[in-house]
Tab-separated table of C-alpha atoms in Angstrom:
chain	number	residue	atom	x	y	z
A	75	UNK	CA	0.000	0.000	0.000
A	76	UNK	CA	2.618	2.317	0.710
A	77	UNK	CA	4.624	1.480	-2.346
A	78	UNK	CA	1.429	2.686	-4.524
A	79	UNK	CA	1.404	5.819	-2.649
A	80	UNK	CA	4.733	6.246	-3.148
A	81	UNK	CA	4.825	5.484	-6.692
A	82	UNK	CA	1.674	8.123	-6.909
A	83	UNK	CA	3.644	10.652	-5.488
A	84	UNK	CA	6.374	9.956	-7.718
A	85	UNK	CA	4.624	10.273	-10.536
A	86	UNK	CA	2.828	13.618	-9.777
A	87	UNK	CA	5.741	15.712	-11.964
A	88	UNK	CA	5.291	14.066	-14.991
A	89	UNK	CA	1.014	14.207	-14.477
A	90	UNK	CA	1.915	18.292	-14.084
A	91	UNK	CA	3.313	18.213	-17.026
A	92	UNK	CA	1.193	16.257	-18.775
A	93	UNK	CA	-1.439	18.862	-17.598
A	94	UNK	CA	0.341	21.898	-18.746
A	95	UNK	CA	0.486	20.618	-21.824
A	96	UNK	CA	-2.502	19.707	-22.536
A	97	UNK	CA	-3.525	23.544	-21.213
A	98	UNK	CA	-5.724	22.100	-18.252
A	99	UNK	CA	-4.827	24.949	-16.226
A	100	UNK	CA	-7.652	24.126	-13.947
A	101	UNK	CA	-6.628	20.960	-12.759
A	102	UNK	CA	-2.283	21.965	-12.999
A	103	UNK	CA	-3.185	24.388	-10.059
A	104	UNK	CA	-5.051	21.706	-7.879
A	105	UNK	CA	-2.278	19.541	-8.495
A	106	UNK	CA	0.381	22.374	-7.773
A	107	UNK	CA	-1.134	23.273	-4.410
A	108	UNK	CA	-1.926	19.582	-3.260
A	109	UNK	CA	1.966	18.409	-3.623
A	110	UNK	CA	2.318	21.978	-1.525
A	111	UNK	CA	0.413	21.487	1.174
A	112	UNK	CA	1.968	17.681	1.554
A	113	UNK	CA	5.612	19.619	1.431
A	114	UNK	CA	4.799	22.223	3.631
A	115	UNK	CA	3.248	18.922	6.301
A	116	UNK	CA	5.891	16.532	5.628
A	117	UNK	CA	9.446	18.992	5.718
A	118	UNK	CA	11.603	16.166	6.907
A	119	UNK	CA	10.769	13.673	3.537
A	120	UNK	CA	13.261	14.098	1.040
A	121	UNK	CA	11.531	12.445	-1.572
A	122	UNK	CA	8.313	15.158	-0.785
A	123	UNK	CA	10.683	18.086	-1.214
A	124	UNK	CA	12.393	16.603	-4.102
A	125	UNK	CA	9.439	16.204	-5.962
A	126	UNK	CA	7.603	19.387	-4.705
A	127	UNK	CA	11.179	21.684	-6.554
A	128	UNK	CA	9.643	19.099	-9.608
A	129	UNK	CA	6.293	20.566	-9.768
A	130	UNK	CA	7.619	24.677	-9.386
A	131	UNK	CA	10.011	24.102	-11.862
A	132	UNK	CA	6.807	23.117	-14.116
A	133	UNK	CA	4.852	25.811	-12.741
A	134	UNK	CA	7.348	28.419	-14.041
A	135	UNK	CA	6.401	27.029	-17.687
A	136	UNK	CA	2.947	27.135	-17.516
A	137	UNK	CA	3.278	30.857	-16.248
A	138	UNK	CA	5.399	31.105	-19.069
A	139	UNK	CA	2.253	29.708	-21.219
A	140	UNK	CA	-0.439	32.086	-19.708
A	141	UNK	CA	1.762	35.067	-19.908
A	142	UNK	CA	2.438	34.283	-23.708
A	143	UNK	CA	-1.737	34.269	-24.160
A	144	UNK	CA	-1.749	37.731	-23.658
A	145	UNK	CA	0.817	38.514	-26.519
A	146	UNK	CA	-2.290	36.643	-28.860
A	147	UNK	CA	-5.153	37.545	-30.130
A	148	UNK	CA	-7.324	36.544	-27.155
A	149	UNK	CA	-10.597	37.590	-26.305
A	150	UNK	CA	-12.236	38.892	-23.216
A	151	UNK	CA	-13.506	35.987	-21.459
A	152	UNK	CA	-9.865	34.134	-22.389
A	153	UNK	CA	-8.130	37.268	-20.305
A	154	UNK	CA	-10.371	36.929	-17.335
A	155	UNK	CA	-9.693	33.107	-17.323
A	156	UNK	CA	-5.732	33.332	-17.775
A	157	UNK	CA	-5.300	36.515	-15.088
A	158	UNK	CA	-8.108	34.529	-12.775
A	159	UNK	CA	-5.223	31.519	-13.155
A	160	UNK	CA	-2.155	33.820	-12.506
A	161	UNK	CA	-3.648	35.682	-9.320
A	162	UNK	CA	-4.510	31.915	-8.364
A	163	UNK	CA	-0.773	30.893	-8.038
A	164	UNK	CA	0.000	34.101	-6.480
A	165	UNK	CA	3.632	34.334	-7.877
A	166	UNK	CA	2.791	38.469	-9.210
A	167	UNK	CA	1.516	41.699	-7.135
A	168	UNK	CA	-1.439	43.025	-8.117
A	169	UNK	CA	0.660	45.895	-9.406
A	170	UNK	CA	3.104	43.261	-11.723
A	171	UNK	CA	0.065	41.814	-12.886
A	172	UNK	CA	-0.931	44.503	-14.547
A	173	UNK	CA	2.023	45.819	-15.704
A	174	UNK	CA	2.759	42.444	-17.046
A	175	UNK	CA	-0.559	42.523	-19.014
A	176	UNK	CA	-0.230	45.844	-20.638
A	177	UNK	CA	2.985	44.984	-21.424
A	178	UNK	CA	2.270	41.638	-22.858
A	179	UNK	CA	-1.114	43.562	-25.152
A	180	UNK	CA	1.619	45.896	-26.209
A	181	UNK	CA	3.857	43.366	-27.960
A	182	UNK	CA	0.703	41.622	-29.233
A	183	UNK	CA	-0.244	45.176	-30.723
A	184	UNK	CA	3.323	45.501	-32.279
A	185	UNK	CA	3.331	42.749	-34.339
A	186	UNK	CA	-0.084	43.160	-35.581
A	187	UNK	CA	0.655	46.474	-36.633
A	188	UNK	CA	4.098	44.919	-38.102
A	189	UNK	CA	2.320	42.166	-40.131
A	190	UNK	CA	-0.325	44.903	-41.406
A	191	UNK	CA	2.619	46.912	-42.706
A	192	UNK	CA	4.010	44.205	-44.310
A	193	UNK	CA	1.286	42.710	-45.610
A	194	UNK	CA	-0.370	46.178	-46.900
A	195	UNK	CA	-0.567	46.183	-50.920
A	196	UNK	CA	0.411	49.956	-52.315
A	197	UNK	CA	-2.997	49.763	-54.115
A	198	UNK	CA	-5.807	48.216	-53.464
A	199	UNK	CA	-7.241	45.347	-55.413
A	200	UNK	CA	-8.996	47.824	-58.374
A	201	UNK	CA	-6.388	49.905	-58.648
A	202	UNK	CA	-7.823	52.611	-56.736
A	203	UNK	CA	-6.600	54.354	-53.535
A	204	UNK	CA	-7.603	53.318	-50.185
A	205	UNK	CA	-11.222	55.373	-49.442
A	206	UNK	CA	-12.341	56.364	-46.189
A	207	UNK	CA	-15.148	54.719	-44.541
A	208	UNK	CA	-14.000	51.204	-45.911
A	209	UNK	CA	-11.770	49.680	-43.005
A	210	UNK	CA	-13.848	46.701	-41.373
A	211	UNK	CA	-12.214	47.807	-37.573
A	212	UNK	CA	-14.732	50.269	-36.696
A	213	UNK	CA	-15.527	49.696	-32.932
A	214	UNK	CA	-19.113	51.303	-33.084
A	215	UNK	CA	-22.210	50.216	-35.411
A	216	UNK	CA	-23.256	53.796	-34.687
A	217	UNK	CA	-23.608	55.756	-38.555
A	218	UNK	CA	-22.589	58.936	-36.243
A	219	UNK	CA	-19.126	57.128	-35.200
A	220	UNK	CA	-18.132	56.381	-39.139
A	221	UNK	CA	-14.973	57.741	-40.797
A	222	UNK	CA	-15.916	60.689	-42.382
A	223	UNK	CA	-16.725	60.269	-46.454
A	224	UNK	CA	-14.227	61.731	-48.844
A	225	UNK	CA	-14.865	63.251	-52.183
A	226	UNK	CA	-14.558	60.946	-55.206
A	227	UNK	CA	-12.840	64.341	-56.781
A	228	UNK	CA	-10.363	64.687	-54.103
A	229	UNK	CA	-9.598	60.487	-53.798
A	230	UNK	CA	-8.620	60.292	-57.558
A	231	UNK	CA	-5.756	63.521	-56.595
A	232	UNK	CA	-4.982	61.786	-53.156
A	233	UNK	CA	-2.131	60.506	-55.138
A	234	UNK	CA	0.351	60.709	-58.440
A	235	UNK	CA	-0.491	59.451	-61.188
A	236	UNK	CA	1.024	56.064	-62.694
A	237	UNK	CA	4.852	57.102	-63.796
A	238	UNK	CA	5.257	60.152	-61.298
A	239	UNK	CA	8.635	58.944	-59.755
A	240	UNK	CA	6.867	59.452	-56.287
A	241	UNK	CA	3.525	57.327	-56.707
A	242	UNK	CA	4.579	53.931	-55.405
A	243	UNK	CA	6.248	55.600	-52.427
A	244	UNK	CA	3.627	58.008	-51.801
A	245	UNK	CA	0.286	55.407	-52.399
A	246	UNK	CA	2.235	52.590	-50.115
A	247	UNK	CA	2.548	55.645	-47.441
A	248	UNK	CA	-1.196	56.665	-47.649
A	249	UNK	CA	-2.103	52.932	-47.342
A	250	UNK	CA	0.148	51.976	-44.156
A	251	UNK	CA	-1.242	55.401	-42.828
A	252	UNK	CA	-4.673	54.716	-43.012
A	253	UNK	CA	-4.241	50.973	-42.125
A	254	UNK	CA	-2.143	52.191	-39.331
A	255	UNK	CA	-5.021	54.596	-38.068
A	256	UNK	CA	-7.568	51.986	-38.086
A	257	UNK	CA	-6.029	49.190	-36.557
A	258	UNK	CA	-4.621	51.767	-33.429
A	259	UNK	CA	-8.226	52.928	-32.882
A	260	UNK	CA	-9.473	49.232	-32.516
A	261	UNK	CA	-6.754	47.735	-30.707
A	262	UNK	CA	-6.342	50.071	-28.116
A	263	UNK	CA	-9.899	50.396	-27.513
A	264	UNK	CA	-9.785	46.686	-27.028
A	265	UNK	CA	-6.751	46.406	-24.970
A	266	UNK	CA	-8.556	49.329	-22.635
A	267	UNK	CA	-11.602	47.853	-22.631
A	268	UNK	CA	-9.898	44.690	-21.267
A	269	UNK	CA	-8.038	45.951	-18.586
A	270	UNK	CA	-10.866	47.838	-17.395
A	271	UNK	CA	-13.106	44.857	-17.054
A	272	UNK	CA	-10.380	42.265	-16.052
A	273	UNK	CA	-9.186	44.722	-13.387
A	274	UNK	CA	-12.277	46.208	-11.843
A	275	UNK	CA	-10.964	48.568	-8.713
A	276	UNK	CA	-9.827	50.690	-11.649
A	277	UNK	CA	-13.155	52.138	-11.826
A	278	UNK	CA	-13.979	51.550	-8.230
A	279	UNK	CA	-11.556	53.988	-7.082
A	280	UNK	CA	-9.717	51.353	-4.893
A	281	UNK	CA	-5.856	52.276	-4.936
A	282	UNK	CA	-3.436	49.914	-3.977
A	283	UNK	CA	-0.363	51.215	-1.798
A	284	UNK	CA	3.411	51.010	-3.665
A	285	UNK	CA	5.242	48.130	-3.836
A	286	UNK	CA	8.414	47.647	-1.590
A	287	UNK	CA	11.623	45.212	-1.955
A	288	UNK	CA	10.641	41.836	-1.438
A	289	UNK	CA	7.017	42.288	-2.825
A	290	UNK	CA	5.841	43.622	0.122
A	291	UNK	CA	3.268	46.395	-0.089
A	292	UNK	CA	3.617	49.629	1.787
A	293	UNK	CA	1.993	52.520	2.969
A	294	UNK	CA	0.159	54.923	0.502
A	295	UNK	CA	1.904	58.687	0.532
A	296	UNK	CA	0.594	61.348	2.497
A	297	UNK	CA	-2.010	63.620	0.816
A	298	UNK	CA	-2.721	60.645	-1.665
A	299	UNK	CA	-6.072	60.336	-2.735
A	300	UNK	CA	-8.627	58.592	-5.932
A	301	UNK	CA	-6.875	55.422	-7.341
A	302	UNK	CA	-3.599	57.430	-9.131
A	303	UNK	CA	-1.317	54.850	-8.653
A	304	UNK	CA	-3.959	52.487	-10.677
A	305	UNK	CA	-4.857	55.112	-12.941
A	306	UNK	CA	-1.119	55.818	-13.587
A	307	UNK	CA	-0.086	51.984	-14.935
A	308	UNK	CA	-2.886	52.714	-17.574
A	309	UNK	CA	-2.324	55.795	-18.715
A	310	UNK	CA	1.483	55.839	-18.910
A	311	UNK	CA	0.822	52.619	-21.294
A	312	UNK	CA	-1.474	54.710	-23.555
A	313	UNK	CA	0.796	57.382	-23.782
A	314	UNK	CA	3.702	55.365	-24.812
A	315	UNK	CA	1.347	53.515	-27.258
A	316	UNK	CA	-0.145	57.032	-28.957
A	317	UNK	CA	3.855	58.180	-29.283
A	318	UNK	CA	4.765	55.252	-30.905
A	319	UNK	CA	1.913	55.672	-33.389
A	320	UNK	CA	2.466	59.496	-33.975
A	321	UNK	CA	6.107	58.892	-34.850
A	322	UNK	CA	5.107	56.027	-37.520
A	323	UNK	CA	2.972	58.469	-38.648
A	324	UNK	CA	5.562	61.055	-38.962
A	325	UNK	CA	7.673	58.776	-40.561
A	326	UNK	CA	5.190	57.865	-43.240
A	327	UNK	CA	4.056	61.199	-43.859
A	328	UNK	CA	7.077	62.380	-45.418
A	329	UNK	CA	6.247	60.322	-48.869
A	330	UNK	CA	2.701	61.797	-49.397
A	331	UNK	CA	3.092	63.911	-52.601
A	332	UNK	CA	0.117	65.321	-52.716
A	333	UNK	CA	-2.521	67.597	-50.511
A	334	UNK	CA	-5.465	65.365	-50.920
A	335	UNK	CA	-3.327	62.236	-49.643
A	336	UNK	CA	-2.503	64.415	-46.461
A	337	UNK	CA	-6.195	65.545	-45.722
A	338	UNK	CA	-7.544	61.491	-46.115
A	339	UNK	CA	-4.579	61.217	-43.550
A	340	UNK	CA	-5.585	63.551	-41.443
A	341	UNK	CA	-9.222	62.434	-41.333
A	342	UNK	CA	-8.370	59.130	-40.262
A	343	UNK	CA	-6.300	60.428	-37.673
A	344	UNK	CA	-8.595	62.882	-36.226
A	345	UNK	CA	-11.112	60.394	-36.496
A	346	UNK	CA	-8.810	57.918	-33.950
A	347	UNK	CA	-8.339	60.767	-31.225
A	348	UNK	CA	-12.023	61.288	-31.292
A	349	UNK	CA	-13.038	57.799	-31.169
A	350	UNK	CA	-10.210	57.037	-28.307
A	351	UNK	CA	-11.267	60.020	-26.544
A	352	UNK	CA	-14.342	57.707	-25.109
A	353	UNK	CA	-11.155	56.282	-23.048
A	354	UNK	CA	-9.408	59.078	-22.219
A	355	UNK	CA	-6.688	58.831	-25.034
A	356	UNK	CA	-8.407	62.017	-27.334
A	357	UNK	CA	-4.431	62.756	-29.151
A	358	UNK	CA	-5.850	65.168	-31.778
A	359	UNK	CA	-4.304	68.047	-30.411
A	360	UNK	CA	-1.069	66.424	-31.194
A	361	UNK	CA	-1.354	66.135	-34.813
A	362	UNK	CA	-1.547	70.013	-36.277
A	363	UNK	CA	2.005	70.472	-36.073
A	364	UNK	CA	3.532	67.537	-37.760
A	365	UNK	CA	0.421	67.690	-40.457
A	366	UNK	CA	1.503	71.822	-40.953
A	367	UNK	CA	4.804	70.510	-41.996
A	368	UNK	CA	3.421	68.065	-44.513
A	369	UNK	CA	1.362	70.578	-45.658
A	370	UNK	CA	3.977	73.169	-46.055
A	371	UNK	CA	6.320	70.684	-47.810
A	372	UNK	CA	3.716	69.834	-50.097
A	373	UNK	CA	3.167	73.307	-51.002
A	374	UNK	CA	6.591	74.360	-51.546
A	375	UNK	CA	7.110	71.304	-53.708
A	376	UNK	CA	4.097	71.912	-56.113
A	377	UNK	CA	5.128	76.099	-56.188
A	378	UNK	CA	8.647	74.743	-57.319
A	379	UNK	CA	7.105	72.072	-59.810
A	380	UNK	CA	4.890	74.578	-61.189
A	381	UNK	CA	7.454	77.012	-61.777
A	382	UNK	CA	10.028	74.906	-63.241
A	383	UNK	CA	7.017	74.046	-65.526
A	384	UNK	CA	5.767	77.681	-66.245
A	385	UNK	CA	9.814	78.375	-67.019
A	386	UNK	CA	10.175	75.315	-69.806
A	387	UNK	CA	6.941	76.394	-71.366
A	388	UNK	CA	8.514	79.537	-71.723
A	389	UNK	CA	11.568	78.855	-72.951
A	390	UNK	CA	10.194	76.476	-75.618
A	391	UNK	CA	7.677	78.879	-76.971
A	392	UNK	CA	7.967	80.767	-80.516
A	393	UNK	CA	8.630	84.332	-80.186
A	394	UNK	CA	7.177	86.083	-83.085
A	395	UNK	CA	9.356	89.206	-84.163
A	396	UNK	CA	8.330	92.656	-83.093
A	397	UNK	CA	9.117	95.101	-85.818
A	398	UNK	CA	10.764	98.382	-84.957
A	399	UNK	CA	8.567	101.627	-84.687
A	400	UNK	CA	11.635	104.020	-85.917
A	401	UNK	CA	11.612	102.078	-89.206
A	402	UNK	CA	10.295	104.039	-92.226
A	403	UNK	CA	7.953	101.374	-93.991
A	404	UNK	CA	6.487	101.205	-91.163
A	405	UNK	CA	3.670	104.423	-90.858
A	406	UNK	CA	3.850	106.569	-88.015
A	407	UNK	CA	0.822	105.865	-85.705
A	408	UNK	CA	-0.831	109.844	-84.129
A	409	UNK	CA	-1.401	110.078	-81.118
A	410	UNK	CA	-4.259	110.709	-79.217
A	411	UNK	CA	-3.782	114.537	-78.444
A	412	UNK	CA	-2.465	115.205	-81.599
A	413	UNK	CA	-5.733	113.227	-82.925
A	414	UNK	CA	-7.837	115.447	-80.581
A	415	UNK	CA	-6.397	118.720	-82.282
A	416	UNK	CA	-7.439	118.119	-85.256
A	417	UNK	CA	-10.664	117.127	-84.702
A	418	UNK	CA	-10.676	120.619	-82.908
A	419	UNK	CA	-9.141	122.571	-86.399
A	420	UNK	CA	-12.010	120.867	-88.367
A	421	UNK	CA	-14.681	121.952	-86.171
A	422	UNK	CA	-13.649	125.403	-86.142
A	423	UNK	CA	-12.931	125.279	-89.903
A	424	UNK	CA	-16.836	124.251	-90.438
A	425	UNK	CA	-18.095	126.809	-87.996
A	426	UNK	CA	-16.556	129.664	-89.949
């Protein structure tokens, strides 16, 4: 009988494994704390200890596992279940949990956004430039919430024409830079959306006190009050993510060639700091400056286009040649007093 018992124990390692594996979370954790309570009862049996340093070593991959979920494309109810699992083996701070979520949503929003780049055609499929109001991420079903329309008149000069030397730069920039608006807006009204739910005293106004060396929590600062040191994980995350999108932009928006390009831009943009401002994230005072330097670019580089135009249309015109007043086949023209005078002398002449 003991020899069974011992073989069970034994074999308890290799069953948490077996469970991690096969992503039953549920039952890893009973498992985990079961051969933990029996180390924590029995300190003096070797074999007990030995196999209790088995079973952490395997819980450090399966936090490994869960912490990797959040760098996918989960789902609501898939975060609740995974941080619900974390909190359970109570390795993280309430504090490192969260960080460790954002953090783990930000590399998940990186790649996306890397893979849309890449994957992001320089046209789309008819030929045409990409149109506003087409992107399939909208996070409202409300008409009111849509990207504003753009003018069929002003989408067929959002770009150069086929052989400019700048329209497969500048139509591959207008495409990232509308993907890039779109996806932003939806993922970090999802990743925000998430956070709030999975981490509730957000909204509750509970704060939780710094943490000290040794994961110990403190005291909360004098004159502290509201949940800032919750509020601040957040929002320090969404500012970092809105800078990294407004220097892609900027990066991008030194290829449009053309004013119409930059004001489908812009929309989109604007459109994302009005749609993120439901969340607190409203950026749109951010984007005049670096859209006044696109603008101002453009301008000088169609004044300079035009003129070098206006100057070779000038050169290769035909004079025709002026002949010279002073010459004598040519008959003197009066002028208009001396035309006036006479006029006068016949009048008198008639009167008399």
């Amino acid at each position: 009988m003991n020899g069974a018992r011992v073989l069970e124990v034994l074999e308890m390692p290799r069953l948490m494994m077996t469970l991690v594996r096969l992503e039953c979370y549920d039952e890893a954790l009973d498992l985990r704390a079961y051969v933990k309570k029996q180390a924590v009862a029995f300190p003096g049996v070797r074999v007990l200890q030995g196999v209790a340093e088995e079973v952490q070593a395997i819980t450090s991959l399966m936090i490994s596992q869960l912490l990797a979920m959040f760098s996918a494309n989960v789902q609501l109810p898939v975060c609740l279940k995974v941080v619900g699992y974390l909190r359970r083996l109570d390795v993280f701070s309430e504090t490192a949990l969260r960080r460790l979520f954002l953090k783990s949503r930000a590399e998940w929003m990186r790649s996306s956004l890397n893979k849309s780049d890449a994957a992001t055609p320089s046209k789309s499929a008819d030929g045409a430039t990409p149109r506003l109001g087409n992107s399939s991420n909208n996070n409202s079903n409300n008409p009111a919430d849509a990207p504003p329309a753009q003018e069929p008149s002003r989408l067929a000069s959002a770009s150069p024409q086929p052989g400019h030397p700048g329209y497969s730069s500048s139509t591959a920039a207008l495409s990232r830079l509308v993907r890039l608006s779109d996806d932003t807006r939806a993922m970090i009204f999802e990743i925000i959306t998430q956070y709030r739910a999975i981490f509730a005293d957000e909204t509750s106004g509970t704060l939780l006190p710094p943490e000290q060396p040794g994961g110990a929590r403190g005291s909360l600062p004098l004159g502290t009050t509201s949940h800032a040191f919750t509020v601040a994980v957040l929002n320090d995350w969404t500012s970092q993510r809105l800078v990294e999108f407004l220097e892609l932009c900027e990066k991008d928006i030194v290829h449009l060639a053309e004013g119409a390009a930059i004001a489908t831009v812009l929309q989109r943009a604007m459109y994302c700091g009005r749609s993120l401002g439901r969340v607190g994230a409203d950026f749109r005072s951010l984007l005049p400056p670096m859209f006044e330097d696109a603008v101002l670019r453009v301008t000088k580089n169609c004044l300079g286009a035009a003129f070098h135009r206006f100057r070779s249309m000038l050169e290769d015109f035909r004079w025709a040649a002026v002949p010279d007043s002073s010459s004598s086949s040519t008959p003197s023209v009066p002028t208009l007093g001396a035309v006036i005078e006479q006029n006068r002398e016949k009048a008198v002449k008639a009167a008399l």
